[in-house]
Short mmCIF file of C-alpha atoms and ligand atoms in Angstrom, two decimals:
data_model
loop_
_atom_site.label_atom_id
_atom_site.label_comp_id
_atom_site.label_asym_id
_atom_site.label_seq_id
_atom_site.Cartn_x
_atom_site.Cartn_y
_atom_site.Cartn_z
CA UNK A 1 18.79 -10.20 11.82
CA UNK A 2 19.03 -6.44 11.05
CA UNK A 3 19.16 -4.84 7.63
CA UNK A 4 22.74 -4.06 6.35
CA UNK A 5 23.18 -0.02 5.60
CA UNK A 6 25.62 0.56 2.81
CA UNK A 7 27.41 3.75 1.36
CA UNK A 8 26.78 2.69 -2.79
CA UNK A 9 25.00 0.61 -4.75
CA UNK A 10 28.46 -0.75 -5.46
CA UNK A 11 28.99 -1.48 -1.84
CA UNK A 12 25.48 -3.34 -1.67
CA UNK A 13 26.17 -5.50 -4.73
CA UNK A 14 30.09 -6.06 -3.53
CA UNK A 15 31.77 -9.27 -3.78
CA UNK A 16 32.24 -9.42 -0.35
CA UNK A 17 29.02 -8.38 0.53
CA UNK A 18 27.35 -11.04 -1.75
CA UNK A 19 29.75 -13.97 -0.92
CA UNK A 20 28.20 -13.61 2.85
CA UNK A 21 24.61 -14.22 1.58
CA UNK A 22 26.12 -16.91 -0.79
CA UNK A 23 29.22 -18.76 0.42
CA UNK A 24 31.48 -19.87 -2.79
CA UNK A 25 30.12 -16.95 -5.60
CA UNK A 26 31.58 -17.58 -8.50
CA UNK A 27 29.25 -15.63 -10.59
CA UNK A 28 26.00 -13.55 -11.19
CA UNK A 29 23.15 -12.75 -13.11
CA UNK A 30 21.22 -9.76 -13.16
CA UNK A 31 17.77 -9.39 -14.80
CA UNK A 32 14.82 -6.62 -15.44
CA UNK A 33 11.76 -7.68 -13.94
CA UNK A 34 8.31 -5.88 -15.54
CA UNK A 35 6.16 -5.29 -12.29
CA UNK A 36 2.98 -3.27 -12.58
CA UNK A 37 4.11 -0.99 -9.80
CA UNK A 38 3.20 2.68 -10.23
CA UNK A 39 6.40 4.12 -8.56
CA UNK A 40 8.49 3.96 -11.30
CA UNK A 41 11.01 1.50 -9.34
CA UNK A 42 13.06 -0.81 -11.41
CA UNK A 43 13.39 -4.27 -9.87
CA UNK A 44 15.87 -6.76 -10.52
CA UNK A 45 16.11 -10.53 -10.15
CA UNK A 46 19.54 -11.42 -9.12
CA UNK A 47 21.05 -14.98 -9.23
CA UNK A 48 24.21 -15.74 -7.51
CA UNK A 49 25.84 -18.71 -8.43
CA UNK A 50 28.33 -20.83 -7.06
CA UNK A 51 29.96 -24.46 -7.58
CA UNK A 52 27.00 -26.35 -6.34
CA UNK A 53 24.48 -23.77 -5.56
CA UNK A 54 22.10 -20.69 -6.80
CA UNK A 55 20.61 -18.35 -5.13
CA UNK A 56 18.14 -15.68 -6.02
CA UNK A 57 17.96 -11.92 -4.60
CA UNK A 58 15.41 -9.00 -5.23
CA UNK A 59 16.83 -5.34 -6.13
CA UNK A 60 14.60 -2.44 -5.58
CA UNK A 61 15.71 1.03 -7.33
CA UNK A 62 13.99 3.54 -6.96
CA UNK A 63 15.12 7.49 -8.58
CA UNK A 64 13.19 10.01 -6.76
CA UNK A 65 13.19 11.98 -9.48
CA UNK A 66 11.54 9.50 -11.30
CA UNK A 67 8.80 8.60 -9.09
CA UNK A 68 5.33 10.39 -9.22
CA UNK A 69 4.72 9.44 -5.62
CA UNK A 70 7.94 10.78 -4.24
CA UNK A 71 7.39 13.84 -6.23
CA UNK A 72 3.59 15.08 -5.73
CA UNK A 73 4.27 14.08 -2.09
CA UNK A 74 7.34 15.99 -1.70
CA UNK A 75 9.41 13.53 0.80
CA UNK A 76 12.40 12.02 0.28
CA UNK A 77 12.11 8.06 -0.13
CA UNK A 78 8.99 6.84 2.78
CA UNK A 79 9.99 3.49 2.31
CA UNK A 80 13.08 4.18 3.99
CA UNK A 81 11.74 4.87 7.39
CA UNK A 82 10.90 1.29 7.86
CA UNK A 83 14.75 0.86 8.72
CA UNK A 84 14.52 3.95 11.30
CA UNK A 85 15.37 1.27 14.82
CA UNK A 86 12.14 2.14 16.56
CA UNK A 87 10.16 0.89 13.63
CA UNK A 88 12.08 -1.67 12.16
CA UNK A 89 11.25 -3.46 15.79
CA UNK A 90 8.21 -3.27 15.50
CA UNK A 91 8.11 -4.37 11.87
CA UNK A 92 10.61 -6.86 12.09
CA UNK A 93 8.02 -9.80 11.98
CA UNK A 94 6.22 -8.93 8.96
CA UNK A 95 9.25 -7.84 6.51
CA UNK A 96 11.84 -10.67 8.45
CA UNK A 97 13.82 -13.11 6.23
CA UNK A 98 12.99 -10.58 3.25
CA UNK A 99 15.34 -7.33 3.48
CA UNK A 100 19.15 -7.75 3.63
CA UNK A 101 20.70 -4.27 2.94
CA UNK A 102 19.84 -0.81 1.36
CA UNK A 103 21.50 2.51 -0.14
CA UNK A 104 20.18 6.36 0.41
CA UNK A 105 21.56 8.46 -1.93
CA UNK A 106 20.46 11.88 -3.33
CA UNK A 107 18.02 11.42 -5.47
CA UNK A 108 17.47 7.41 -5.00
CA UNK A 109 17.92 4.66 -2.80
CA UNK A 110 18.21 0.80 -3.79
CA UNK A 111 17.09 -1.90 -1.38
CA UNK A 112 18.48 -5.83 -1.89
CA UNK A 113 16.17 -7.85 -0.88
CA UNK A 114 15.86 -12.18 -0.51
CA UNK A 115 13.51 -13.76 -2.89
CA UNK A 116 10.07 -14.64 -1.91
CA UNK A 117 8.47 -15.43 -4.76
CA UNK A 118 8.11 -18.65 -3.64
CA UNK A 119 5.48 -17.19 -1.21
CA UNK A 120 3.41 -15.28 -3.59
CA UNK A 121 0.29 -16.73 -3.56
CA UNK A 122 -3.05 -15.97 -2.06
CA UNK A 123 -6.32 -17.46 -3.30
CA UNK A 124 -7.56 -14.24 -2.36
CA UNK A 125 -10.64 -16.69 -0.49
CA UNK A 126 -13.22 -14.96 1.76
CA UNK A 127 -10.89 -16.87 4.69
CA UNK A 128 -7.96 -15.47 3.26
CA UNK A 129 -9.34 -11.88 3.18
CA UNK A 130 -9.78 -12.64 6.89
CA UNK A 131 -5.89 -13.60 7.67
CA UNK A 132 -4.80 -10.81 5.58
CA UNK A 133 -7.01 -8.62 7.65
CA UNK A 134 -5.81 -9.68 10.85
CA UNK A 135 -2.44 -9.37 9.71
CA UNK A 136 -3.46 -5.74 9.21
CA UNK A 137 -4.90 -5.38 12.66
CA UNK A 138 -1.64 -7.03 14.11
CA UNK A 139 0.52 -4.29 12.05
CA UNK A 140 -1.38 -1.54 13.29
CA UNK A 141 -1.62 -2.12 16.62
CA UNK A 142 1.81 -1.89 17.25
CA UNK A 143 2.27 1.97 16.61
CA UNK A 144 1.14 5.03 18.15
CA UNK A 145 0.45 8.82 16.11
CA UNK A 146 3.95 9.77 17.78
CA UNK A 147 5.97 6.95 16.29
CA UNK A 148 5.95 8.50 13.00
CA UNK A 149 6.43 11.61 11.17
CA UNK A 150 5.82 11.22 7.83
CA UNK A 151 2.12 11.61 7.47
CA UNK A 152 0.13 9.71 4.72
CA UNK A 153 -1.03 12.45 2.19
CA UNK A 154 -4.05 11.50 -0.30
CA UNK A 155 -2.85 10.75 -3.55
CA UNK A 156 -3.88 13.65 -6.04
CA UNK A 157 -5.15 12.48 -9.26
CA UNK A 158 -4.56 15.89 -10.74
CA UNK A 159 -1.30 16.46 -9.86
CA UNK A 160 -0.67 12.23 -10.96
CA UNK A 161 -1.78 13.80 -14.07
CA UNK A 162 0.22 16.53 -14.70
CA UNK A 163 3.12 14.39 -13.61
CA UNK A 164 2.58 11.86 -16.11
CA UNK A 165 2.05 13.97 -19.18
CA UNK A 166 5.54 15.03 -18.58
CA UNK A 167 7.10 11.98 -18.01
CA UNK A 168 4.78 9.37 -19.46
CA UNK A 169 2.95 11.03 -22.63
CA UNK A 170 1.96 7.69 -23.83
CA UNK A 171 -0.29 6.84 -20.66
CA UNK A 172 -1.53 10.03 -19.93
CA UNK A 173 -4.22 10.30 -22.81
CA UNK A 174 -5.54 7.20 -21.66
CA UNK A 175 -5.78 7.94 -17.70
CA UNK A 176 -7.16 10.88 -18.27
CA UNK A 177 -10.07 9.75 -20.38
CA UNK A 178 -10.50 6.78 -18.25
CA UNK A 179 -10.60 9.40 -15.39
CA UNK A 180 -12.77 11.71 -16.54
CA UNK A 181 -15.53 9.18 -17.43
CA UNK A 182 -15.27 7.62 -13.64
CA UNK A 183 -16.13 11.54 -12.91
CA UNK A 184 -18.91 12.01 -14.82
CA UNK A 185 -20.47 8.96 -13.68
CA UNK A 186 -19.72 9.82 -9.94
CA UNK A 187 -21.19 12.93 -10.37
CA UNK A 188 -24.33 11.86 -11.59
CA UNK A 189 -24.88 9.35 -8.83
CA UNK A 190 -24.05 11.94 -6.35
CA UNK A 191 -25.61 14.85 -7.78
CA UNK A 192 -24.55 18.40 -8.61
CA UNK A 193 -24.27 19.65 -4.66
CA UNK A 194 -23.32 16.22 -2.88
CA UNK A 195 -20.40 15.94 -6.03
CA UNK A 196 -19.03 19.80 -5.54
CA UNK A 197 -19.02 19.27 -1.91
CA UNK A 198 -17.05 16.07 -2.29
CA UNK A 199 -14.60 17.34 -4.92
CA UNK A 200 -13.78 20.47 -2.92
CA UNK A 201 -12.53 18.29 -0.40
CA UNK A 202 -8.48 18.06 -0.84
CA UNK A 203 -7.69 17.64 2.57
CA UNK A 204 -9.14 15.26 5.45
CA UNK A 205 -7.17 16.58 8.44
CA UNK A 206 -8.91 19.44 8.57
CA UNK A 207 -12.81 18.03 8.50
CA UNK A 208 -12.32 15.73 10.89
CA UNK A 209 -10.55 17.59 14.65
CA UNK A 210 -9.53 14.29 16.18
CA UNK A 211 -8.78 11.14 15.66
CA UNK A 212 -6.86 7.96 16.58
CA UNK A 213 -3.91 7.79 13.86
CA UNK A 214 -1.58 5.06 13.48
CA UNK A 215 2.13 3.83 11.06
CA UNK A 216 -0.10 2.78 7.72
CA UNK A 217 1.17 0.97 5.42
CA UNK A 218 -0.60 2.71 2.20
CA UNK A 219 -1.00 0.08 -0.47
CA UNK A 220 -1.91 -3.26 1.50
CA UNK A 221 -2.84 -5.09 -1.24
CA UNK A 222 -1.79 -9.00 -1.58
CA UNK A 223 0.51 -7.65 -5.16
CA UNK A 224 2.27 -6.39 -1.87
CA UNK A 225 2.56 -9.40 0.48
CA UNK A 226 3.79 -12.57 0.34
CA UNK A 227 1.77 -14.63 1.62
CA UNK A 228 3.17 -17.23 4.05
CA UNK A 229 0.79 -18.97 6.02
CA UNK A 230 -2.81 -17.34 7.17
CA UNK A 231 -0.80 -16.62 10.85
CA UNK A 232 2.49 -15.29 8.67
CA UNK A 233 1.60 -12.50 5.93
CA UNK A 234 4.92 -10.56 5.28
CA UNK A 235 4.83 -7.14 3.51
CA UNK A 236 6.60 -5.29 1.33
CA UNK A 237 6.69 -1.60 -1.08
CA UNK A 238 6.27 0.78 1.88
CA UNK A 239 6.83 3.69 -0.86
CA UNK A 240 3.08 4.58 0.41
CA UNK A 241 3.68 4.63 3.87
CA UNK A 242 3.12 7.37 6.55
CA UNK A 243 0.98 7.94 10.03
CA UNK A 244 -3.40 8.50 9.07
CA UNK A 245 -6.16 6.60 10.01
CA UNK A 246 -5.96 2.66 10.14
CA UNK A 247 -9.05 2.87 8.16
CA UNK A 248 -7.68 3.86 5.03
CA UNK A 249 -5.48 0.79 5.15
CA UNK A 250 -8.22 -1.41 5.55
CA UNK A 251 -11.37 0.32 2.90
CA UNK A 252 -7.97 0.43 0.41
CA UNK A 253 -7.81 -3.46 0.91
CA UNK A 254 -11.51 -3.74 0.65
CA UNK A 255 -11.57 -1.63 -2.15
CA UNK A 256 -8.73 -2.57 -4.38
CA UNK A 257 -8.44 -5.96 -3.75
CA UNK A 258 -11.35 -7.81 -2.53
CA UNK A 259 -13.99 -9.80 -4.14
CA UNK A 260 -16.75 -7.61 -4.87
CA UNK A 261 -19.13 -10.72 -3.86
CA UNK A 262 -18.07 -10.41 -0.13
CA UNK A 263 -19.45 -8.97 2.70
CA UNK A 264 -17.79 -5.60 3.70
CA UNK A 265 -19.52 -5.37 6.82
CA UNK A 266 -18.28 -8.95 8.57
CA UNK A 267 -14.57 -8.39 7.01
CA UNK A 268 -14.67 -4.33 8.56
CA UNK A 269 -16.08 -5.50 11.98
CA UNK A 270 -13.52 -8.98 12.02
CA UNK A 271 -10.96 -6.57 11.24
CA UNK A 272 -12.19 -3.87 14.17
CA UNK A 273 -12.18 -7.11 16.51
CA UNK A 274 -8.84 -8.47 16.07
CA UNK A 275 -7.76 -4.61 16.36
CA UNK A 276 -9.22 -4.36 19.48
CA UNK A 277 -7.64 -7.84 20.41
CA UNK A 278 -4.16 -7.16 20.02
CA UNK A 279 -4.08 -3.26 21.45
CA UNK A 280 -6.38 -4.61 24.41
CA UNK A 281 -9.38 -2.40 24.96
CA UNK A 282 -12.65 -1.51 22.77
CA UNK A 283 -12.89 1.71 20.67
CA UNK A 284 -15.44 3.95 21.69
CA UNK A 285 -18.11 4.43 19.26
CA UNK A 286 -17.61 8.03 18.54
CA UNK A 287 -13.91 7.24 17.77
CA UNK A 288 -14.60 4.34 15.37
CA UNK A 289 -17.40 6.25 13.87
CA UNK A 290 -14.73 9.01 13.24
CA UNK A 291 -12.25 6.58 12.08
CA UNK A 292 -14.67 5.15 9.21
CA UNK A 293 -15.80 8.16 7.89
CA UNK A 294 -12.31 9.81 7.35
CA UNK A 295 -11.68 5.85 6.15
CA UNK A 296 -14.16 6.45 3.40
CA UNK A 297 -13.25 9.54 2.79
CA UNK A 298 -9.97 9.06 2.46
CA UNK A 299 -10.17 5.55 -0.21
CA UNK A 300 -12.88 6.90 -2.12
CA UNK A 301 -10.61 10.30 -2.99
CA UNK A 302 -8.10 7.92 -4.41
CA UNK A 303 -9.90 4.98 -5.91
CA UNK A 304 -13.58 5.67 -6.79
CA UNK A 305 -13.27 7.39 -9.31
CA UNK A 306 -11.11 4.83 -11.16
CA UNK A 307 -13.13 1.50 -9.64
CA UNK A 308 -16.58 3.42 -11.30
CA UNK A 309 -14.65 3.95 -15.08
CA UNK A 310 -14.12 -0.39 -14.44
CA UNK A 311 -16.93 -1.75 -12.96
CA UNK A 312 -19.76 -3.28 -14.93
CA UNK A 313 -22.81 -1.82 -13.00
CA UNK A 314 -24.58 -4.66 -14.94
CA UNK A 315 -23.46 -7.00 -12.87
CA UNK A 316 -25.31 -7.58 -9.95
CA UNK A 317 -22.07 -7.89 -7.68
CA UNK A 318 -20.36 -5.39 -9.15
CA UNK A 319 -23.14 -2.87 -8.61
CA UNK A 320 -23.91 -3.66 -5.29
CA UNK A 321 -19.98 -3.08 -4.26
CA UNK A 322 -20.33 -0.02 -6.15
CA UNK A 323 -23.29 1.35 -4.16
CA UNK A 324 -21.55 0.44 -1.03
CA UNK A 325 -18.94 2.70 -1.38
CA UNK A 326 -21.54 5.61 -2.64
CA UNK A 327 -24.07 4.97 0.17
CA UNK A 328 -21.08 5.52 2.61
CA UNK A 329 -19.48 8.12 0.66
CA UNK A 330 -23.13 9.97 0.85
CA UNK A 331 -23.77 9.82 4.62
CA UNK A 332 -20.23 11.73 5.63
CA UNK A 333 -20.82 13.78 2.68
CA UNK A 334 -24.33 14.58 4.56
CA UNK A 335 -22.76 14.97 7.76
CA UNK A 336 -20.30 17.65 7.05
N1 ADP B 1 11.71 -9.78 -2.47
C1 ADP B 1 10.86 -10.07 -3.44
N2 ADP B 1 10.55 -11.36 -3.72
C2 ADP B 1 9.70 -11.65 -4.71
N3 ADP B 1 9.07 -10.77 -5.48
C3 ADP B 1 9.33 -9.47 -5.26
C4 ADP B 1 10.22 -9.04 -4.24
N4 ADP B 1 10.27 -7.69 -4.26
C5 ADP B 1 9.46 -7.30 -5.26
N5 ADP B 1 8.91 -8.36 -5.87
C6 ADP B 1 7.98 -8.31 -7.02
O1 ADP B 1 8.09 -7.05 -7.66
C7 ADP B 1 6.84 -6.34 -7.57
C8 ADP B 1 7.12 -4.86 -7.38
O2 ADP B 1 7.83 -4.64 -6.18
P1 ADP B 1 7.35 -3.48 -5.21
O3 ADP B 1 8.31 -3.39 -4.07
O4 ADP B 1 5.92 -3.72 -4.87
O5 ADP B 1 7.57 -2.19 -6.13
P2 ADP B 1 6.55 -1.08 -6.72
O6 ADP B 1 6.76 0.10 -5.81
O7 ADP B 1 7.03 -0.87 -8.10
O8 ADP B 1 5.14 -1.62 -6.64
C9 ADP B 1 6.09 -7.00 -6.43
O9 ADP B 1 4.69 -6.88 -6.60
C10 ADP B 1 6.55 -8.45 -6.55
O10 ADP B 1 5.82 -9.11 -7.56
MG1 MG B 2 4.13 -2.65 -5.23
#
């Protein structure tokens, strides 16, 4: 079933339109839904009604103008290119039964969507961590660099925060403070030269000549999936999406959203395994050598920072994960 392109928001919330997804509408509800999302999107929860039945749909609105991402990256709505044909195919099984129609306009886009809240649950286990990571593997294999265009830019903190103090005073103060205190402690583990070097850094392309790039998805992180079954992991928000290294996918899992108790190593190398599973041949070890250091690179330039202003470094666990990421961080830092 293919995703329904409409000319207005009007259009995608017609009557007509609606009385094909539910049969007999005789009326319908629309609510606000807080999400914690950074894009500035407003989503609704839509009930349809009719003599006998309900039925629940998802809106997605998103005003360009409004969104942070959209702006400091300069494109025109990313999430939108999952309905280009030669990527919706490919993508088909992991957004299927969820999107039902969507509106480009100027400055926004809207995107109706069926409810799957019902499926919103990991347990975010150690086996679950490996299913979602497989799922990732599957998702990436299917591309190559020349399927898309967009390319995945690394999200600048300092333009975030120039964006927010003129749209958001209110959370600004607090980022920033929060922010700068994740600096100073970063730059006092690394050191004065190791920190400059690092902080200089604003793009990765150029560092690194070559290497394998793939369609990434940009915020895997289960807030983003609905979680099926561990063989069926559907995903949605591609607001972050674009063509980079399949490593940044996976370290922004690991990093964001993992249990700091875990191994990184098994859950990296189970994910490099199915990888090499489903596109059918090994990397070479230069290549995924290449691939993890612009990986680390790449997550630690957007999240470090903030996971050292909240982690405890009392806690065992939480120190350890910490040094992970440094000790990595410190050998490409070496290297370059
Ligand atoms: N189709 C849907 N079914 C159930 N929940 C949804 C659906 N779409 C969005 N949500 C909920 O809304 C949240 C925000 O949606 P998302 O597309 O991730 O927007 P944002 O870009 O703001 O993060 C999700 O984390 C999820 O909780
Ligand atoms: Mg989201």
């Amino acid at each position: 079933m293919s995703v329904l392109k409409k000319e207005s928001i009007k259009d995608l919330l017609s009557k007509d339109y609606l009385m094909q997804i539910l049969p007999g509408l005789r009326d319908i509800k629309l609510e606000n839904i807080k999400t914690n999302g950074l894009s500035g999107a407003k989503i609704y929860k839509i009930t349809l009604f009719s003599r006998q039945d309900k039925k629940s749909l998802y809106l997605k609105i998103n005003n360009l103008k409004e969104d942070w991402l959209a702006k400091v990256n300069k494109d025109e709505g990313r999430e939108l290119d999952i309905f280009k044909d030669d990527i919706y195919s490919k993508l088909e099984e992991f957004i299927n039964d969820i999107y039902l129609g969507y509106y480009i306009g100027d400055n926004s886009y809207a995107i109706l969507m069926n409810d799957m809240s019902v499926y919103k649950k990991t347990n975010n286990s150690e086996k679950e961590c490996l299913y979602y990571l497989n799922n990732l593997a599957k998702f990436h294999s299917k591309f190559k660099e020349h399927d898309v265009t967009n390319y995945k830019e690394l999200l600048n903190v300092d333009e975030y925060c120039n964006f927010l103090t003129k749209t958001k005073v209110s959370e600004v103060e607090e980022f920033k403070e929060n922010y700068q205190k994740g600096e100073i402690i970063l730059k006092d583990i690394l050191g004065e030269n190791l920190f400059n070097k690092y902080d200089e850094i604003k793009e990765i392309d150029s560092i690194f000549s070559y290497y394998p790039k793939t369609f990434l998805h940009g915020d895997y992180r289960p807030d983003n999936t609905l979680y099926i079954n561990q063989n069926d992991i559907r995903i949605i928000d591609w607001a972050n999406s674009g063509c980079g290294p399949c490593t940044l996918d996976v370290f922004w899992y690991l990093m964001t959203s993992v249990n700091v108790k875990f191994d990184k190593t098994i859950l990296l190398n189970y994910y490099k395994m199915n990888l090499e599973n489903y596109i059918g041949y090994k990397l070479t070890r230069r290549t995924w050598d290449t691939l993890l250091k612009v990986g680390i690179l790449a997550s630690c330039k957007m999240y470090l920072v903030s996971l050292l202003a909240n982690s405890n470094l009392e806690d065992k666990y939480e120190y350890l994960n910490i040094y992970y990421w440094i000790e990595n961080l410190k050998s490409v830092l070496i290297d370059l």
